[in-house]
Short mmCIF file of C-alpha atoms in Angstrom, two decimals:
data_model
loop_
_atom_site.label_atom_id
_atom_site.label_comp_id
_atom_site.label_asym_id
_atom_site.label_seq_id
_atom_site.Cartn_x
_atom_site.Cartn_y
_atom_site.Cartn_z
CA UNK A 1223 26.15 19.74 -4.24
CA UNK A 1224 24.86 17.01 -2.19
CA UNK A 1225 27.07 14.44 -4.48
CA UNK A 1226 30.16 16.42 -3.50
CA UNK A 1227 29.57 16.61 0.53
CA UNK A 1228 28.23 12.90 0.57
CA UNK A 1229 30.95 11.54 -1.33
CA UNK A 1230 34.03 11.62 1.57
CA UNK A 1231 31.27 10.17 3.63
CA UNK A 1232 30.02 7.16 1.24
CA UNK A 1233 34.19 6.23 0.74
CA UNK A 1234 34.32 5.67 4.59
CA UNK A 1235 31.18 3.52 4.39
CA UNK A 1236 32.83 1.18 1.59
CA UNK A 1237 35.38 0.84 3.76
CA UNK A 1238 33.77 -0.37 6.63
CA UNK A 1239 31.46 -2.74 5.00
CA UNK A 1240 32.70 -6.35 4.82
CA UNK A 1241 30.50 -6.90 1.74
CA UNK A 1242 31.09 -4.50 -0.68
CA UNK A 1243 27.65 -5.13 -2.65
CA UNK A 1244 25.61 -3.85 0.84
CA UNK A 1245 26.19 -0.29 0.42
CA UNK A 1246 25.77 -0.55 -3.16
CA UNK A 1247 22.48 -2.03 -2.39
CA UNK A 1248 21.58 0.36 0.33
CA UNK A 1249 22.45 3.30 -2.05
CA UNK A 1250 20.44 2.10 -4.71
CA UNK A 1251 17.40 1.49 -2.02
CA UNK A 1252 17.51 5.16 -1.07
CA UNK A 1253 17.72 6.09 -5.02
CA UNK A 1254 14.29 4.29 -5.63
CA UNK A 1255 12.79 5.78 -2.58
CA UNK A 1256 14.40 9.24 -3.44
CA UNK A 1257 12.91 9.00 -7.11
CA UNK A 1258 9.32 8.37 -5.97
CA UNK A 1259 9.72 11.09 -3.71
CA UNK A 1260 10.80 13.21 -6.34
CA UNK A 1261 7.53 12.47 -8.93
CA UNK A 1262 5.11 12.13 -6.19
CA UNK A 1263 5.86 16.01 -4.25
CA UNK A 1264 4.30 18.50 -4.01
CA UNK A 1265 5.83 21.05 -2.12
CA UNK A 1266 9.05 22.77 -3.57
CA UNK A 1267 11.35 22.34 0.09
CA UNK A 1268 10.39 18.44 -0.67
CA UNK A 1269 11.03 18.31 -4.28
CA UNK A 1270 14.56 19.99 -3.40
CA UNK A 1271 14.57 17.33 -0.68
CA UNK A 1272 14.62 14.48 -3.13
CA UNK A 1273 17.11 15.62 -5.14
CA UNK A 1274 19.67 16.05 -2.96
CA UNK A 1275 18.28 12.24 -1.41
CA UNK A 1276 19.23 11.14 -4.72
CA UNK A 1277 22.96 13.11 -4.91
CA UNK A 1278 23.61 11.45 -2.04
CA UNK A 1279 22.75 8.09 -2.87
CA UNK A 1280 24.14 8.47 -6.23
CA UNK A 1281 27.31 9.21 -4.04
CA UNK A 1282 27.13 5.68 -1.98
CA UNK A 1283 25.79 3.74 -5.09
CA UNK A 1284 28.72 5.30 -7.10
CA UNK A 1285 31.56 4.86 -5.00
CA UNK A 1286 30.38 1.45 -3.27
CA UNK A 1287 29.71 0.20 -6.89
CA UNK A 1288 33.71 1.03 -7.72
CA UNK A 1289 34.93 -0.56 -4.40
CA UNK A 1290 33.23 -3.70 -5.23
CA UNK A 1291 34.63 -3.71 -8.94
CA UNK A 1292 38.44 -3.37 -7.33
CA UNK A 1293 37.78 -5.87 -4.94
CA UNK A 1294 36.70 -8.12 -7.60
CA UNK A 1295 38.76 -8.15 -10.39
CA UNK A 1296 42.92 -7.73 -10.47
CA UNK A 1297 44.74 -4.79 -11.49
CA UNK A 1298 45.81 -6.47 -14.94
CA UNK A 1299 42.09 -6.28 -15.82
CA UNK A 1300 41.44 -3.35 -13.74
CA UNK A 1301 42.09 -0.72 -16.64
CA UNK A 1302 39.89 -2.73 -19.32
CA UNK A 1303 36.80 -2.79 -16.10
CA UNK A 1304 37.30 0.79 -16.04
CA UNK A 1305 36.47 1.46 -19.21
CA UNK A 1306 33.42 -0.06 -19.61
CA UNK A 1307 32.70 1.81 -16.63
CA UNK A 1308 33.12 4.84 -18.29
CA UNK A 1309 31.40 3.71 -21.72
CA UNK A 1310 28.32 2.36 -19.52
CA UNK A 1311 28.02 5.64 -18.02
CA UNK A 1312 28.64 7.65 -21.21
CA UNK A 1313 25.62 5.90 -22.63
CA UNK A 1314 23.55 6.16 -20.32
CA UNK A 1315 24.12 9.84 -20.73
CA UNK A 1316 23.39 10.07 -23.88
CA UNK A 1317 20.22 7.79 -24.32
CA UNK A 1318 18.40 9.29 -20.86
CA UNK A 1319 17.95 12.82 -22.04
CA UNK A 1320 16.72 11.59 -25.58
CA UNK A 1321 14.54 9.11 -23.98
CA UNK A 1322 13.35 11.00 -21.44
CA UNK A 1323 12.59 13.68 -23.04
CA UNK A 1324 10.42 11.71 -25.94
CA UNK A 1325 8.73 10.10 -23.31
CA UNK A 1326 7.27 12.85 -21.98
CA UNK A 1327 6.73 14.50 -24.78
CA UNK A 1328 4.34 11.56 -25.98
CA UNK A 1329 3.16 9.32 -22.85
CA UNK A 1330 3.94 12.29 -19.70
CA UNK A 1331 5.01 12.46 -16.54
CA UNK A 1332 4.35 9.10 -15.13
CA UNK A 1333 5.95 7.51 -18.30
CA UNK A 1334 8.86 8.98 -17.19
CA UNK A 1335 8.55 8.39 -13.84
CA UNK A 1336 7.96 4.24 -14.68
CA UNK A 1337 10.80 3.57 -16.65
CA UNK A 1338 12.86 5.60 -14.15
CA UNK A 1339 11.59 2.91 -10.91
CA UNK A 1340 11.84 0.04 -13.69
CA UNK A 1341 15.40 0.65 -14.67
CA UNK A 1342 16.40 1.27 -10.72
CA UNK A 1343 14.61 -2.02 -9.90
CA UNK A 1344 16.17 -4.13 -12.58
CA UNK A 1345 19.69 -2.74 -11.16
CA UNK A 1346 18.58 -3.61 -7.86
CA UNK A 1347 17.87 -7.22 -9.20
CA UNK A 1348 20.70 -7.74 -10.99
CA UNK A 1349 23.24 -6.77 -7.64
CA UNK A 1350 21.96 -9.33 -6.13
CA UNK A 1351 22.01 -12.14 -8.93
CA UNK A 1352 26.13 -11.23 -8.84
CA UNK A 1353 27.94 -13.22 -6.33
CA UNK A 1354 30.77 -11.90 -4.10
CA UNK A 1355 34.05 -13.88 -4.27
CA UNK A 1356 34.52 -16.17 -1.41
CA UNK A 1357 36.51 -15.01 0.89
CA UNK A 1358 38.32 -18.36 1.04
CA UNK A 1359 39.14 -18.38 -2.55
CA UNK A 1360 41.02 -14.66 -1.77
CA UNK A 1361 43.38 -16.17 0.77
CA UNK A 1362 47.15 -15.72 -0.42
CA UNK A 1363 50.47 -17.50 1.27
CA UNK A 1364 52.35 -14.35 3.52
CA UNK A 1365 54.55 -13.58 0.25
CA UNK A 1366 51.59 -13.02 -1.91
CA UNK A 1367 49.82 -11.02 0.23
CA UNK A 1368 52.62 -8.48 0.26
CA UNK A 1369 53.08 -8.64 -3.74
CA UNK A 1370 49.18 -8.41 -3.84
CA UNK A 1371 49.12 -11.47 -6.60
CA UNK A 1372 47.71 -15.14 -5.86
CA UNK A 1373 50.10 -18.25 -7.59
CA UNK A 1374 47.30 -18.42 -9.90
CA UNK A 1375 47.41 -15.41 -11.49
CA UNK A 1376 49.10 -14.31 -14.96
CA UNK A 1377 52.83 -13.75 -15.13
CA UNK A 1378 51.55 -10.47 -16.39
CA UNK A 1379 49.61 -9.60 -12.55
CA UNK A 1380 52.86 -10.58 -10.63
CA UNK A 1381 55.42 -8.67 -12.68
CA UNK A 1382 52.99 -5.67 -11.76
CA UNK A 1383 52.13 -6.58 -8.40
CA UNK A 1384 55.86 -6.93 -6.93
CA UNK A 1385 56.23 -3.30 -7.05
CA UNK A 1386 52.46 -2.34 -6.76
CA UNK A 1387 53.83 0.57 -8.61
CA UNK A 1388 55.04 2.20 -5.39
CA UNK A 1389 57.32 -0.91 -4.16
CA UNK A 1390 60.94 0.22 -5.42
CA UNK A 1391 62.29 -3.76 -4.83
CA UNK A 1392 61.62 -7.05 -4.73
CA UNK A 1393 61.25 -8.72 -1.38
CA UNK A 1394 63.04 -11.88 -0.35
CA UNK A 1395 61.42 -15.56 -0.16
CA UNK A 1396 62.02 -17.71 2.18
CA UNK A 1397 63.81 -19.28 -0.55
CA UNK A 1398 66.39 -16.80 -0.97
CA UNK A 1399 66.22 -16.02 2.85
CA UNK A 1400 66.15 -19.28 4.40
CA UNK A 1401 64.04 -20.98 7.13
CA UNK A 1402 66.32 -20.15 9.69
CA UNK A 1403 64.23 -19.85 13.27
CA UNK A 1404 60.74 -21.01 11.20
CA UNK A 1405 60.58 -17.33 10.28
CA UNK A 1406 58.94 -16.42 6.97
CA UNK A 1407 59.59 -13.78 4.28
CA UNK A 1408 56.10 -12.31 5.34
CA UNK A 1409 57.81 -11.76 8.97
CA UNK A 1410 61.32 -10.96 7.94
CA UNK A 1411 59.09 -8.10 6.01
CA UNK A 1412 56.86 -6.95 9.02
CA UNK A 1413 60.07 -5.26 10.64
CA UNK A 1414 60.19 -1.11 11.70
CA UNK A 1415 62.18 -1.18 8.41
CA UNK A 1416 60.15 -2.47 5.96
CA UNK A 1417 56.83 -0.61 7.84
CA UNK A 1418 58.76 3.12 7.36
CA UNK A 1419 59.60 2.17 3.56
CA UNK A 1420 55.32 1.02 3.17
CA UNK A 1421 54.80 4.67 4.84
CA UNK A 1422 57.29 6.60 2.37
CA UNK A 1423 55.48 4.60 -0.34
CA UNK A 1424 51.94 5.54 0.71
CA UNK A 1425 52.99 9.23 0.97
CA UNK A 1426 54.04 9.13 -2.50
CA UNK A 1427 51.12 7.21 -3.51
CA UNK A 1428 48.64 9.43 -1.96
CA UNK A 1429 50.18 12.56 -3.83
CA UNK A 1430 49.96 10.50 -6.91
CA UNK A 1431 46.33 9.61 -6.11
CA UNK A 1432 45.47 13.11 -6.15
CA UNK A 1433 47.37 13.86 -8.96
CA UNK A 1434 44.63 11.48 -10.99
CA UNK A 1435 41.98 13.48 -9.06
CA UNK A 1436 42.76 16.74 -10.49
CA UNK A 1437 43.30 15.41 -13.90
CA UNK A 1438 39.46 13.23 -13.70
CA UNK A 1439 38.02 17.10 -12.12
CA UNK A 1440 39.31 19.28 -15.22
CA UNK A 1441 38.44 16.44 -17.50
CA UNK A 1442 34.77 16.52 -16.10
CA UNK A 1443 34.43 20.23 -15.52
CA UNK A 1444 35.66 20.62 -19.57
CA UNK A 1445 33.36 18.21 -20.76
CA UNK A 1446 30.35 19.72 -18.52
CA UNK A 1447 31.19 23.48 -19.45
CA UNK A 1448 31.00 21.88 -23.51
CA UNK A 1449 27.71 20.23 -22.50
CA UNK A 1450 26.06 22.94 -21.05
CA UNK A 1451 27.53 25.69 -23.78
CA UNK A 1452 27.65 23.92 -27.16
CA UNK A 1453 24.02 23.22 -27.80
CA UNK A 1454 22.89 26.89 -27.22
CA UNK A 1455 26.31 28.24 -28.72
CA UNK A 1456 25.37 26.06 -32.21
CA UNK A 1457 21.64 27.12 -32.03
CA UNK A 1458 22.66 30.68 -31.47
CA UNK A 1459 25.76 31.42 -34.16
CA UNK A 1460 24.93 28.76 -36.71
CA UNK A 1461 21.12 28.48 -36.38
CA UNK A 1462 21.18 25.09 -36.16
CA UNK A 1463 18.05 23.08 -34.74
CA UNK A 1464 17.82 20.99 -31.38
CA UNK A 1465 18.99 17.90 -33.08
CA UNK A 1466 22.01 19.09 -35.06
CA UNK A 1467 23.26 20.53 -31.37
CA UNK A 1468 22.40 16.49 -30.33
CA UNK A 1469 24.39 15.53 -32.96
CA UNK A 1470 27.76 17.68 -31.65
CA UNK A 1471 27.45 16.30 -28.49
CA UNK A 1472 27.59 12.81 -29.77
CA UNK A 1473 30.29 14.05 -31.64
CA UNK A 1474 31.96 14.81 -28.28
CA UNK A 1475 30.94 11.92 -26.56
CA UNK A 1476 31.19 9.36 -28.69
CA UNK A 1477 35.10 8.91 -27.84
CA UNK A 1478 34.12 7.28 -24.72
CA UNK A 1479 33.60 4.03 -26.86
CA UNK A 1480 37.23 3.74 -26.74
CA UNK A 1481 37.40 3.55 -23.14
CA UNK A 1482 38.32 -0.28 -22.79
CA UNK A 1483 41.18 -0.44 -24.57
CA UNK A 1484 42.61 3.24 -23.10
CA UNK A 1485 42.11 1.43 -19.78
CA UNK A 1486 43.98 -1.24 -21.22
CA UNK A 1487 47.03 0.26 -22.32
CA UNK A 1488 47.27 2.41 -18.79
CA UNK A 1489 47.24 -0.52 -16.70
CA UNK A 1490 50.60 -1.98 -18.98
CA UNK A 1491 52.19 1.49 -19.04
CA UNK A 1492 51.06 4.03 -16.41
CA UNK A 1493 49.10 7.31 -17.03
CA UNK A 1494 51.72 9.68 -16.93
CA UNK A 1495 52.14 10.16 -20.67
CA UNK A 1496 48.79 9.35 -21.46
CA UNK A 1497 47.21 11.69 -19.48
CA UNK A 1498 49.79 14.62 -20.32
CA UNK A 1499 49.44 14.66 -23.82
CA UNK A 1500 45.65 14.38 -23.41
CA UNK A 1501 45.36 17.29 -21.42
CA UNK A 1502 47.72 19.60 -23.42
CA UNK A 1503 46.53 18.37 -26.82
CA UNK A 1504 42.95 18.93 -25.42
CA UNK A 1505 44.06 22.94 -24.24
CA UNK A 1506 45.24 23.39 -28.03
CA UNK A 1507 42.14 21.94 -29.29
CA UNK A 1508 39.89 24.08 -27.18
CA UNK A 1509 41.86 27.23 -28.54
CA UNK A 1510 41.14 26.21 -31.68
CA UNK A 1511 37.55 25.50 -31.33
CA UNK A 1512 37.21 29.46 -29.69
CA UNK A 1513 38.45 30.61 -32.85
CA UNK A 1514 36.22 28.48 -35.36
CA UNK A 1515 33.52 30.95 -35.37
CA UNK A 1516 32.91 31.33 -39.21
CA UNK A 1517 29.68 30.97 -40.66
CA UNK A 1518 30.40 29.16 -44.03
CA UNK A 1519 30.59 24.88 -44.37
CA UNK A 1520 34.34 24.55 -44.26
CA UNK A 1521 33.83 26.16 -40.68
CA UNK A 1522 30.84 24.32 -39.69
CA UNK A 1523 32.88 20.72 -40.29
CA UNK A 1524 35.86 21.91 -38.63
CA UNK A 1525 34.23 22.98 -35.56
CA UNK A 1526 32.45 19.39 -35.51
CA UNK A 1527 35.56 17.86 -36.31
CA UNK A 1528 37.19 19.51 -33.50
CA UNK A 1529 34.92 18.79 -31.11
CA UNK A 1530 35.20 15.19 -31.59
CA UNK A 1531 38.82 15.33 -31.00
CA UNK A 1532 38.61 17.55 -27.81
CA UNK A 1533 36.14 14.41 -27.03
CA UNK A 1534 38.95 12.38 -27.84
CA UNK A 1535 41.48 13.99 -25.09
CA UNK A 1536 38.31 13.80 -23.00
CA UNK A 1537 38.10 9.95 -23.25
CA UNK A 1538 41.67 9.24 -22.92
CA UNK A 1539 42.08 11.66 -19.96
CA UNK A 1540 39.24 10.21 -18.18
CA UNK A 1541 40.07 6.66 -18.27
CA UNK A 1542 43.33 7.00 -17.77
CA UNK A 1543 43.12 8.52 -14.63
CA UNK A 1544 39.96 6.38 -13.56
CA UNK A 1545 42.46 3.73 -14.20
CA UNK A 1546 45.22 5.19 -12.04
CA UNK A 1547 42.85 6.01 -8.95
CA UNK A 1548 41.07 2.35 -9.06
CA UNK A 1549 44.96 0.82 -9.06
CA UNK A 1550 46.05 3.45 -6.21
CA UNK A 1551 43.35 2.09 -3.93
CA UNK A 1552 43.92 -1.11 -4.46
CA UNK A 1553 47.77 -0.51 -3.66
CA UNK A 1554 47.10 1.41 -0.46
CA UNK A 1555 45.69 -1.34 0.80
CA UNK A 1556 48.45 -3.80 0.56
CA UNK A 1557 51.02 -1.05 2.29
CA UNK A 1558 48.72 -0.22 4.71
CA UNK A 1559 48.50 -4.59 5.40
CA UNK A 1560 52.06 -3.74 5.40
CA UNK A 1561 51.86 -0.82 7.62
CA UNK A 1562 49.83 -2.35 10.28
CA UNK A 1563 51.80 -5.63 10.44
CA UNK A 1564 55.09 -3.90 11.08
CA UNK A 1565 53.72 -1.77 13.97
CA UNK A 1566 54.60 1.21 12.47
CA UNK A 1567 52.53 4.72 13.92
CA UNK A 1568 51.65 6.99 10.69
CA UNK A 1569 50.33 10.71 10.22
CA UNK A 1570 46.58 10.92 10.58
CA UNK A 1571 46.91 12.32 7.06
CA UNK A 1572 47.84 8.76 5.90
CA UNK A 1573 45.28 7.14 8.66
CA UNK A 1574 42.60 9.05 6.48
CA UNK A 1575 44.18 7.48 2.74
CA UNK A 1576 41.89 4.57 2.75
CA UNK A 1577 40.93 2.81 -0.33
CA UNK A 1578 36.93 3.70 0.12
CA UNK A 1579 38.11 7.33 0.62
CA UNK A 1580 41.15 7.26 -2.51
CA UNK A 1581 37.54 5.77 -4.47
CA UNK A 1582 35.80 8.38 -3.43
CA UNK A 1583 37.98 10.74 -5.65
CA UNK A 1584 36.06 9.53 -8.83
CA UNK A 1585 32.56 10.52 -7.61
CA UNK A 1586 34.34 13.62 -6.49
CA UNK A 1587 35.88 14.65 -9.81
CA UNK A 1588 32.90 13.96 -11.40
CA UNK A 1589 31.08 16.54 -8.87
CA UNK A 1590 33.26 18.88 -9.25
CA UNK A 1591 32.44 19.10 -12.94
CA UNK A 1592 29.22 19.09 -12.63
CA UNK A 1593 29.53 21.99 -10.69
CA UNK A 1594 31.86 24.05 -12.30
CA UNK A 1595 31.69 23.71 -15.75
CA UNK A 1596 28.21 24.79 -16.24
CA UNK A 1597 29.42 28.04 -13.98
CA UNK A 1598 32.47 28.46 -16.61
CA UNK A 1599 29.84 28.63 -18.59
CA UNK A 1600 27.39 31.45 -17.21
CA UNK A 1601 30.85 32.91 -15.69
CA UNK A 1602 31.81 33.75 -19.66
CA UNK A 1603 28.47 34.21 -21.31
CA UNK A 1604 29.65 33.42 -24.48
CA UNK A 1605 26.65 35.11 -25.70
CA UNK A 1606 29.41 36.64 -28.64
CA UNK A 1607 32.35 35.34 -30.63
CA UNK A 1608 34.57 37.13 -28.63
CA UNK A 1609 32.77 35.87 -25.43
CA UNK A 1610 32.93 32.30 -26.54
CA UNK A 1611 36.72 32.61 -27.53
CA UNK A 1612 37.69 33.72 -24.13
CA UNK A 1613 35.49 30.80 -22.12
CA UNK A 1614 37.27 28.49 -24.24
CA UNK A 1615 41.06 30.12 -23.97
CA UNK A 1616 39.96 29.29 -20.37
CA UNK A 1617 39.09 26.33 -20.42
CA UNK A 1618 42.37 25.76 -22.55
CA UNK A 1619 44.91 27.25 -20.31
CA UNK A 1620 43.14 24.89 -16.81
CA UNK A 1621 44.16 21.59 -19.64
CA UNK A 1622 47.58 22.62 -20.40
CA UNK A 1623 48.93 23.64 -16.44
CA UNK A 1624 46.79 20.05 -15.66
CA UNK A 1625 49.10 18.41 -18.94
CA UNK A 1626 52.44 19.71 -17.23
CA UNK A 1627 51.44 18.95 -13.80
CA UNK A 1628 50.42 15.48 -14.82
CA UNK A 1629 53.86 15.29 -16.61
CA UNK A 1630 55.36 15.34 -13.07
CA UNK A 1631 53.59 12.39 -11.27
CA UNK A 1632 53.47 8.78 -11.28
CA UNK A 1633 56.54 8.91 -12.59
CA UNK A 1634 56.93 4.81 -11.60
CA UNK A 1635 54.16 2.83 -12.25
CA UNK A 1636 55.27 -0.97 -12.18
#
């Protein structure tokens, strides 16, 4: 809970910070100081305390982390960044509870609690060994800043960058315009004209923006409701031990791996259709899965089988709209440059689409998961066949109305 109130709060912080890397480091600060807290307590009001310390700072180190990452590399790499983002964070899920949870079992508490400070330090360290661009090296001639591409960039980044996905043409050079009066194309763009066009194209932005949001949210809140149901589901129908249930949820998981190039492919193409046909085809697999309840082999392998390809939809969803949000902040910045140059007065709906804040929407999603798809879970029971059918019908029927509402946004993406 503290995650999803802090997050709104740690986008507007990445904005204001010059050096994107500061709040990241800040975040991370109150993590360490938040953990120790956490082992060293006592009292239960502190312990609860600490953990929401640490949802909060997850919040700033999650979202400042992402700003820097835009600010750092350009959107024809963005969608490859992404992914690793994605497939660090995947593994880190899946090696913490199994290491974790050996670790105490053989060495304790304070085993735990060591590697926990260790790992948070050596993040700490490594922050700091990265090196912000120069600020100098980011300068761009009036044109480019408009476009959002540098002359030395790939053919590739300018071909994407003229539109920024929301630009519907090309503006004029000074070339093509003249020099007339010493004016440049910069200027010639900074009229009432041009800054009510930026506006339109924010608008429509924004609504895509959120679009992405909603997709990321059911994506999380499917893959938490599996997380939190499948391992007891497995140990209760099929009598299988701790590890086999381990071994479906890397089953569901694993997709993640694919992350890079699914980033990949979105930045060339746009996720409309990729995140569409994951979210219906995941809603048909999760039908299916409710009614694999049979007891026999053949069963057994299908329902493993299907649960890596609802992982599958997962992963592609995921990305894809990780993808989308990363590229619509960095895009909302160059209208609102565009915005602000041209003098133009917008809603304070639009004041409030910032790039920290459209960031922000990942952290959120992810929340918003974590919330809700363990309730799905205790909401349904799924204590019986007939129980577990209907939580994932559910969860089936939230993936198809995200597929067709997905289906209707970003429909132009270069």
């Amino acid at each position: 809970m503290a995650l999803l109130i802090t997050n709104w709060i740690a986008g507007y912080i990445a904005d204001g910070s010059v050096s994107k890397s500061r709040p990241f480091l800040a975040g991370i600060g109150v993590m360490l100081i938040a953990t120790l807290l956490f082992f060293l307590a006592t009292d239960p009001y502190l312990i609860i305390f600490a953990r929401a310390l640490q949802g909060a700072s997850e919040a700033l180190v999650w979202v400042s982390g992402i700003a820097f990452l835009v600010s750092q590399v350009g959107e024809a790499n963005l969608g490859v960044c992404m992914g690793y983002t994605t497939l660090g964070a995947t593994i880190g899920e899946l090696i913490g509870p199994l290491l974790g949870g050996y670790l105490y079992e053989k060495l304790g508490h304070w085993a735990v609690f060591g590697v926990v400070e260790v790992v948070i330090a050596a993040d700490i360290v490594l922050r700091l060994l990265v090196k912000e661009k120069d600020l100098t090296t980011q300068q761009r001639t009036p044109v480019d800043a408009v476009k959002g591409v540098s002359e030395t960039e790939s053919l590739l980044e300018a071909s994407a960058a003229v539109s920024h996905g929301t630009i519907s043409r090309t503006l004029p050079t000074d070339v093509e315009c003249g020099e007339e009066d010493n004016r440049t194309a910069f200027y010639k763009t900074g009229d009432c004209e041009d800054g009510y066009d930026a506006v339109s194209e924010l608008c429509s932005l924004g609504w895509n923006w959120l679009s992405s949001v909603i997709g990321a949210a059911v994506a999380c809140i499917v893959r938490s409701a599996l997380e939190a149901t499948i391992p007891i589901y497995v140990l209760r129908h099929f009598g299988w031990t701790s590890s086999a249930g381990g071994g479906v949820m890397f089953a569901l998981l694993f997709p993640m791996v694919g992350g890079p190039l699914v980033g990949k492919y979105t930045t060339l193409n746009g996720p409309r259709w990729f995140s569409s046909l994951a979210s219906l085809a995941c809603g048909i697999f999760m039908v299916t899965l409710g009614c694999l309840t049979g007891d026999d082999p053949t069963t057994q392998t299908l329902f493993v089988l299907n649960i890596g390809l609802v992982g599958l939809c997962i992963s592609l969803g995921t990305t894809t709209q990780t993808t989308a949000i990363s590229a619509a902040a960095q895009r909302a910045e160059v209208l609102r440059a565009r915005i602000r140059s041209s003098g133009v007065e917008i809603s304070w709906k639009l004041r409030m689409l910032t790039p920290g804040m459209m960031l922000s929407g990942l952290s959120t999603a992810w929340a918003l998961g974590l919330f809700f798809g363990p309730a799905c879970g205790s909401i349904f029971h799924f204590s019986t066949n007939q129980e577990w059918l209907h939580l994932c019908c559910f969860l089936g029927m939230i993936c198809v109305a995200t597929g067709f509402y997905c289906s209707s946004t970003w429909k132009k993406w270069r």
